[in-house]
PDB file of C-alpha atoms in Angstrom:
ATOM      1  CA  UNK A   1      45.818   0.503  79.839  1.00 69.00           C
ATOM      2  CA  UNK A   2      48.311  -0.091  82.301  1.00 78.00           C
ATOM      3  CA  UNK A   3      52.002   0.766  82.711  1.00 80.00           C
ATOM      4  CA  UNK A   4      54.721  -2.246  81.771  1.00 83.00           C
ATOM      5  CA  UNK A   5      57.925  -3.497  83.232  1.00 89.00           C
ATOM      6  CA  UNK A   6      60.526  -5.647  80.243  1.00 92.00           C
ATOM      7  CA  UNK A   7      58.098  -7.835  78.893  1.00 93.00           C
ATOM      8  CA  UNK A   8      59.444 -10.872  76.185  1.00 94.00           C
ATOM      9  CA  UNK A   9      56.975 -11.356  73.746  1.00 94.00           C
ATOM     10  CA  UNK A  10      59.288 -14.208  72.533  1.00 95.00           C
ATOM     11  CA  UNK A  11      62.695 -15.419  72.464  1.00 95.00           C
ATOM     12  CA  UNK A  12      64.712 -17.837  70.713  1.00 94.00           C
ATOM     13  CA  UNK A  13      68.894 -17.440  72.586  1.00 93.00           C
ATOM     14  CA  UNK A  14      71.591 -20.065  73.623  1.00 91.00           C
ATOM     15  CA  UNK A  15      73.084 -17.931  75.965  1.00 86.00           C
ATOM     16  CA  UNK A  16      73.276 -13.955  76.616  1.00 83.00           C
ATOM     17  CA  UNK A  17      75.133 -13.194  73.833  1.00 82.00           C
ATOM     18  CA  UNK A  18      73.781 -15.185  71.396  1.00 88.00           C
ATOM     19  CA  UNK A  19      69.722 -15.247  69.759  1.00 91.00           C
ATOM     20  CA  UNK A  20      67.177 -12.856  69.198  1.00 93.00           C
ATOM     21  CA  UNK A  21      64.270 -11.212  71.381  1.00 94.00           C
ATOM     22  CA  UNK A  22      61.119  -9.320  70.931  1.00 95.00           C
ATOM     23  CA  UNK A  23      60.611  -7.037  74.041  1.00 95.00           C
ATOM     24  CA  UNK A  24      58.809  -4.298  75.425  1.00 94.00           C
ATOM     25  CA  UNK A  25      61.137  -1.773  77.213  1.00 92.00           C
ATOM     26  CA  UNK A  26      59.804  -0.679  80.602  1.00 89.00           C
ATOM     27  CA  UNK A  27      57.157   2.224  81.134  1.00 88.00           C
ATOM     28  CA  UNK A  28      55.372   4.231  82.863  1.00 90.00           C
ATOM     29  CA  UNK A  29      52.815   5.249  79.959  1.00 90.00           C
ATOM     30  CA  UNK A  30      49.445   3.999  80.017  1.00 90.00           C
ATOM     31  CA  UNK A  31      49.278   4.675  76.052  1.00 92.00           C
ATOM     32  CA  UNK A  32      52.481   3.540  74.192  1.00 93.00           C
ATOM     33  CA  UNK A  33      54.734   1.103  74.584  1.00 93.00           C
ATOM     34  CA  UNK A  34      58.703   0.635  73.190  1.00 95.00           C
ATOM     35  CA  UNK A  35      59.246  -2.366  71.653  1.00 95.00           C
ATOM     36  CA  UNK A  36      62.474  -3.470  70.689  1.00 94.00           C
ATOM     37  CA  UNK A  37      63.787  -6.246  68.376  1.00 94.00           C
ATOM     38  CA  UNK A  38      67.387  -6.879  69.140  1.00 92.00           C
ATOM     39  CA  UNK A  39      70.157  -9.726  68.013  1.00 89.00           C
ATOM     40  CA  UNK A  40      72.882 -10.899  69.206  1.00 87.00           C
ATOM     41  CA  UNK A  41      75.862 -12.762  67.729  1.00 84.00           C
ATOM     42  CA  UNK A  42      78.770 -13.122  69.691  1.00 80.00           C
ATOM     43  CA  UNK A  43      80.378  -9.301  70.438  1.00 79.00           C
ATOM     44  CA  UNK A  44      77.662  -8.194  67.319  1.00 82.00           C
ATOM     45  CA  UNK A  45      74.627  -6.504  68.980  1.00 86.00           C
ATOM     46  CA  UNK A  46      72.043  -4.786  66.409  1.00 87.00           C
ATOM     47  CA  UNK A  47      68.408  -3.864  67.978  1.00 90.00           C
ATOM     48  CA  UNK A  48      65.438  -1.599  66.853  1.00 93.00           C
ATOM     49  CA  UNK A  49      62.560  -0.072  68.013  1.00 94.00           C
ATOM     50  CA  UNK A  50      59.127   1.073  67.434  1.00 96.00           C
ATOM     51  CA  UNK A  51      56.530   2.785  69.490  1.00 95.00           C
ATOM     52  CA  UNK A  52      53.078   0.613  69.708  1.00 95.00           C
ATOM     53  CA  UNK A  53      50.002   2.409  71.006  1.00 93.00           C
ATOM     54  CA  UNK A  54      48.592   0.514  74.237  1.00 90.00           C
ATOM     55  CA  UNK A  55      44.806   0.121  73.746  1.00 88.00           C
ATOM     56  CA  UNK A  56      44.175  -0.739  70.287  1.00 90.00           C
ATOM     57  CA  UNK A  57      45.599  -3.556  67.529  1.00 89.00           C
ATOM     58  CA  UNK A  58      49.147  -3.096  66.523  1.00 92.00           C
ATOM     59  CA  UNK A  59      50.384  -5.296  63.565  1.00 91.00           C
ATOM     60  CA  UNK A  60      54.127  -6.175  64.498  1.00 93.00           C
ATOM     61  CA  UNK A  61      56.477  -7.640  62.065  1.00 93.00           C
ATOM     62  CA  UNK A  62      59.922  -7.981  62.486  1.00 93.00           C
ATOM     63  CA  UNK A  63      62.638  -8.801  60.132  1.00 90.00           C
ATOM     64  CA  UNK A  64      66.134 -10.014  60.473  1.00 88.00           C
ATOM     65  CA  UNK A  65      67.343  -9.378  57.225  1.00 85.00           C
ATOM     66  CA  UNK A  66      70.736 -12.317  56.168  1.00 77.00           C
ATOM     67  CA  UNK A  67      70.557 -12.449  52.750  1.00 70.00           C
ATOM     68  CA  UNK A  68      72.402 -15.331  51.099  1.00 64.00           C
ATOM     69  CA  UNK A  69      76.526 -15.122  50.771  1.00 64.00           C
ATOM     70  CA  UNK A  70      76.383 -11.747  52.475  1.00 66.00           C
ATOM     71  CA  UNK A  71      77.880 -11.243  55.954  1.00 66.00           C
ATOM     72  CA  UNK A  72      75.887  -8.263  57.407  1.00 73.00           C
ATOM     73  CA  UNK A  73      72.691  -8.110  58.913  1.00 79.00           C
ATOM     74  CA  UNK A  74      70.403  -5.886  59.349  1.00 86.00           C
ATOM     75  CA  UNK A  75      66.722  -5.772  61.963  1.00 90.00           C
ATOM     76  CA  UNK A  76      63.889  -3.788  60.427  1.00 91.00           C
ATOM     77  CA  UNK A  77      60.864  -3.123  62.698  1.00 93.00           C
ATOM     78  CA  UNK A  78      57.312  -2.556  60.802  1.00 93.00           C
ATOM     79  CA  UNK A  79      53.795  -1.892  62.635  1.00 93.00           C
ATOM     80  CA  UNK A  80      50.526  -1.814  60.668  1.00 92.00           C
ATOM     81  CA  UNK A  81      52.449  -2.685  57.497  1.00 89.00           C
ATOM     82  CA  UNK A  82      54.440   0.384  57.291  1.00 90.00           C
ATOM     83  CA  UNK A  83      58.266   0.268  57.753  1.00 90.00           C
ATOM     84  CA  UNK A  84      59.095   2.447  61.205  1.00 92.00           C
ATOM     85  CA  UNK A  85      62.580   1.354  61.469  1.00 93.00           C
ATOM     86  CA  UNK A  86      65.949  -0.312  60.153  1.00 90.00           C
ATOM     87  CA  UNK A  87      69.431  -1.066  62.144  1.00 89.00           C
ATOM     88  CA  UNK A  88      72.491  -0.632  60.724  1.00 86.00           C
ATOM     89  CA  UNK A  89      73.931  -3.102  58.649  1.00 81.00           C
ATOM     90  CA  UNK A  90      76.396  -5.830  60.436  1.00 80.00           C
ATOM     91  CA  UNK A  91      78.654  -8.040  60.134  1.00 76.00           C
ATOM     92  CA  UNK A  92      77.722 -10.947  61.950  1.00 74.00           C
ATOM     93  CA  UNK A  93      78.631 -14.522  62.589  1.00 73.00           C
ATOM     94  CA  UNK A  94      75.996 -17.150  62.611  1.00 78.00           C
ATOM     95  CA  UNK A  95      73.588 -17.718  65.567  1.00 83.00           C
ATOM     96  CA  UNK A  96      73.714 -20.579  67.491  1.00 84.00           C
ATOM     97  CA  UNK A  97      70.337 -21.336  68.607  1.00 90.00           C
ATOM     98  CA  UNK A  98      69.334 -24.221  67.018  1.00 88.00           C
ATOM     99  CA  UNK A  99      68.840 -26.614  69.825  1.00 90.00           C
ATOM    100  CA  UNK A 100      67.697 -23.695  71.747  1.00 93.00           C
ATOM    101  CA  UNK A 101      63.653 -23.138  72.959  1.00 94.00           C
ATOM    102  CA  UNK A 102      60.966 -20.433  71.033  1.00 94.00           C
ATOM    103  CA  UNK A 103      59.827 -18.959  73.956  1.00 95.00           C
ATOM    104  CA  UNK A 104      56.539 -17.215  73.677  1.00 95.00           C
ATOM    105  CA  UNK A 105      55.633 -14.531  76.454  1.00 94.00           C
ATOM    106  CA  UNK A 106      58.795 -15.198  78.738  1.00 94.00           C
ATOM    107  CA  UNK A 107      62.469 -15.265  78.061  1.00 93.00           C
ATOM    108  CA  UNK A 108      65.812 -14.488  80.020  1.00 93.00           C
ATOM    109  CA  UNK A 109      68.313 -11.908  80.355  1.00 92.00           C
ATOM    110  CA  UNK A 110      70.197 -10.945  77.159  1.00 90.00           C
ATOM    111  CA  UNK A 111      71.678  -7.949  75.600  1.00 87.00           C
ATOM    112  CA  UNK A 112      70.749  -5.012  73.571  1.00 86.00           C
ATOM    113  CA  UNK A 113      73.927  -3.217  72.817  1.00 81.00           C
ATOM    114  CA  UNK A 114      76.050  -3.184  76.332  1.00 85.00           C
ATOM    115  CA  UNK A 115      73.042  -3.149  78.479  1.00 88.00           C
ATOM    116  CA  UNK A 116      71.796  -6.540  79.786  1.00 90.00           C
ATOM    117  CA  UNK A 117      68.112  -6.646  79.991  1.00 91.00           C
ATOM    118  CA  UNK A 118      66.551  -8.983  82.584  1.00 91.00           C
ATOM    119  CA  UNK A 119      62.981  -9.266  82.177  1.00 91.00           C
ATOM    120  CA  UNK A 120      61.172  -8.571  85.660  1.00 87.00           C
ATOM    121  CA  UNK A 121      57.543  -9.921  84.414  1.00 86.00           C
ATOM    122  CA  UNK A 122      55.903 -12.357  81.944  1.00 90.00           C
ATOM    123  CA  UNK A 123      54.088 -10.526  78.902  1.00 91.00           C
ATOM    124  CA  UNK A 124      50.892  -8.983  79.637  1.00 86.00           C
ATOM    125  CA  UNK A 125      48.737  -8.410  76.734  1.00 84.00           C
ATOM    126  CA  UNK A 126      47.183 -10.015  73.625  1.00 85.00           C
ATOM    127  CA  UNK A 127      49.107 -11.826  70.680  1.00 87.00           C
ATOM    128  CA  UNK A 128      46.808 -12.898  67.768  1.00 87.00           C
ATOM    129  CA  UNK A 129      48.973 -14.919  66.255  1.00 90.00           C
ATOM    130  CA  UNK A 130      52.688 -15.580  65.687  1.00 92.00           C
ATOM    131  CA  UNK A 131      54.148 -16.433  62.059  1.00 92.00           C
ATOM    132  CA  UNK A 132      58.036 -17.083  61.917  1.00 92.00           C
ATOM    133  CA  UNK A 133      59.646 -17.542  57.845  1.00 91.00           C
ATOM    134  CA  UNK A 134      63.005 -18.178  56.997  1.00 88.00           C
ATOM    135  CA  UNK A 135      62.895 -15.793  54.356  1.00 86.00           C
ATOM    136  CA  UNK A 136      62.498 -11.917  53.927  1.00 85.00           C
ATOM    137  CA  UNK A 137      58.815 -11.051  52.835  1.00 82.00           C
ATOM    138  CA  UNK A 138      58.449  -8.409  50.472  1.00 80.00           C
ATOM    139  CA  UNK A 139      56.523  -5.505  51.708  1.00 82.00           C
ATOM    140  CA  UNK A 140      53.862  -6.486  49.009  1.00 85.00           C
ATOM    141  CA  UNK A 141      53.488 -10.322  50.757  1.00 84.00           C
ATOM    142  CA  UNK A 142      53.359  -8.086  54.384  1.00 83.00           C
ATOM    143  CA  UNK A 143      50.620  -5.882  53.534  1.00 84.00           C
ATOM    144  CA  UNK A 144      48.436  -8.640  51.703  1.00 85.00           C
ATOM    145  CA  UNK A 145      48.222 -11.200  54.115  1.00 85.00           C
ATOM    146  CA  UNK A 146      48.839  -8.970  57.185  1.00 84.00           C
ATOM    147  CA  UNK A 147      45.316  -9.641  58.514  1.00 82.00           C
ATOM    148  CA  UNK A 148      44.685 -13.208  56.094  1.00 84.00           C
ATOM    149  CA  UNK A 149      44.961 -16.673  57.267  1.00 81.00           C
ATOM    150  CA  UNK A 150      48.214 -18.240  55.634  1.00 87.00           C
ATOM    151  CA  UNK A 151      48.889 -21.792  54.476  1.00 87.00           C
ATOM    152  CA  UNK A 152      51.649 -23.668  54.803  1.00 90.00           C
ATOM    153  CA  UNK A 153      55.510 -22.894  52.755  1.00 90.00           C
ATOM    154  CA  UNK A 154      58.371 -23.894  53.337  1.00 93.00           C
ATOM    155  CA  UNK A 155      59.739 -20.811  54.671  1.00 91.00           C
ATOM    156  CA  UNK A 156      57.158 -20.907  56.828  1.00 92.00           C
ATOM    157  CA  UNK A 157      58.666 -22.549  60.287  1.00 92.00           C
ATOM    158  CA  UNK A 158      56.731 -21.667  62.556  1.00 92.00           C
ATOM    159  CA  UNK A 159      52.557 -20.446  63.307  1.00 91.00           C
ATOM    160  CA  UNK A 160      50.669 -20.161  65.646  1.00 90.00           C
ATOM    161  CA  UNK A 161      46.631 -18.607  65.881  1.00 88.00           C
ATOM    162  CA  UNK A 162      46.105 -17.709  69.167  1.00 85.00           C
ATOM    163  CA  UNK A 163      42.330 -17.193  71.097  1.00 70.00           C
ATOM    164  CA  UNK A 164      40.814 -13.924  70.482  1.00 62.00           C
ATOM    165  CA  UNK A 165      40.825 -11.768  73.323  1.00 54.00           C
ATOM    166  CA  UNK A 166      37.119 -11.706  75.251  1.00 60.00           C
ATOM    167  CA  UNK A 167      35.906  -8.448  75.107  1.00 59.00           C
ATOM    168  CA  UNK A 168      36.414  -4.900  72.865  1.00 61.00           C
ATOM    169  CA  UNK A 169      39.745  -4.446  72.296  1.00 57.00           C
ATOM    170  CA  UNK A 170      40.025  -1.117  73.892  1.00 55.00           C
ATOM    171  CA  UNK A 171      39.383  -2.388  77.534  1.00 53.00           C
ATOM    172  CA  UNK A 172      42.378  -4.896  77.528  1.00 53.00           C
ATOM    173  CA  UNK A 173      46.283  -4.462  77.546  1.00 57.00           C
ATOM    174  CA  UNK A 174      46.788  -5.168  73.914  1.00 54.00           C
ATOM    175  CA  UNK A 175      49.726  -4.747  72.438  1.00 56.00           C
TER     176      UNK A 175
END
């Protein structure tokens, strides 16, 4: 367990003020960690947050919540298949990211609200895997395949099963 400077887990932004990022906020704890989902569209800036013990597994999902003809928005953060958080709703125009990189583990400066984050270090930790859906998953779909292998849909964009970490869990940085 070690202490963490703005770490991207990943990124997907055209410019500062425009995308979305999954950070963790800088910190001098050696046993929990901040991590913030934030977006940003245009002069709209929505983020929230959940505290993630350092140490053990955390199951992260994140949902940015545009349901169809409505024009606000809303982030909700949930870790081990439990809802922790929800922004807000916002009004907010649409992103324009599409010829823009998924960045996994790095990412540039952006905003969450009026500060500018810049990201001093690469993440440093373990991801599992990384699932990305164009759709909202109900909290019934989160909790049954939160630790299941998943085929494809097509509101699934986006997956990738990463190497298990060597080693017990509890001697690495996982996040």
């Amino acid at each position: 367990k070690i202490a963490n400077s703005d770490q991207i887990l990943f990124q997907k932004s055209s410019t500062t003020s425009d995308g979305f990022t999954l950070y963790l906020k800088q910190s001098v704890s050696t046993d929990f960690a901040t991590a913030s989902f934030s977006i940003t569209s245009g002069s709209v800036r929505s983020n929230t947050t959940a505290i993630l013990s350092k140490g053990v597994y955390n199951h992260v999902c994140t949902v940015f919540n545009r349901e169809a003809n409505n024009p606000e928005v809303f982030l909700e953060f949930f870790v081990n298949e439990k809802s922790i958080a929800r922004s807000k709703p916002e009004a907010a125009g649409k992103l324009d990211i599409d010829s823009s990189n998924f960045l996994i583990g790095t990412g540039s400066t952006f905003y969450v609200g009026n500060t500018l984050v810049t990201p001093t270090q690469t993440f440093s930790g373990t991801l599992d895997e990384l699932r990305l859906f164009h759709s909202v998953r109900s909290d019934e779909k989160q909790k049954l395949f939160a630790t299941r292998g998943i085929y494809s849909t097509p509101d699934l964009k986006l997956y990738y099963r990463f190497n298990e970490p060597p080693g017990p869990l509890s001697d690495s940085n996982t996040i």
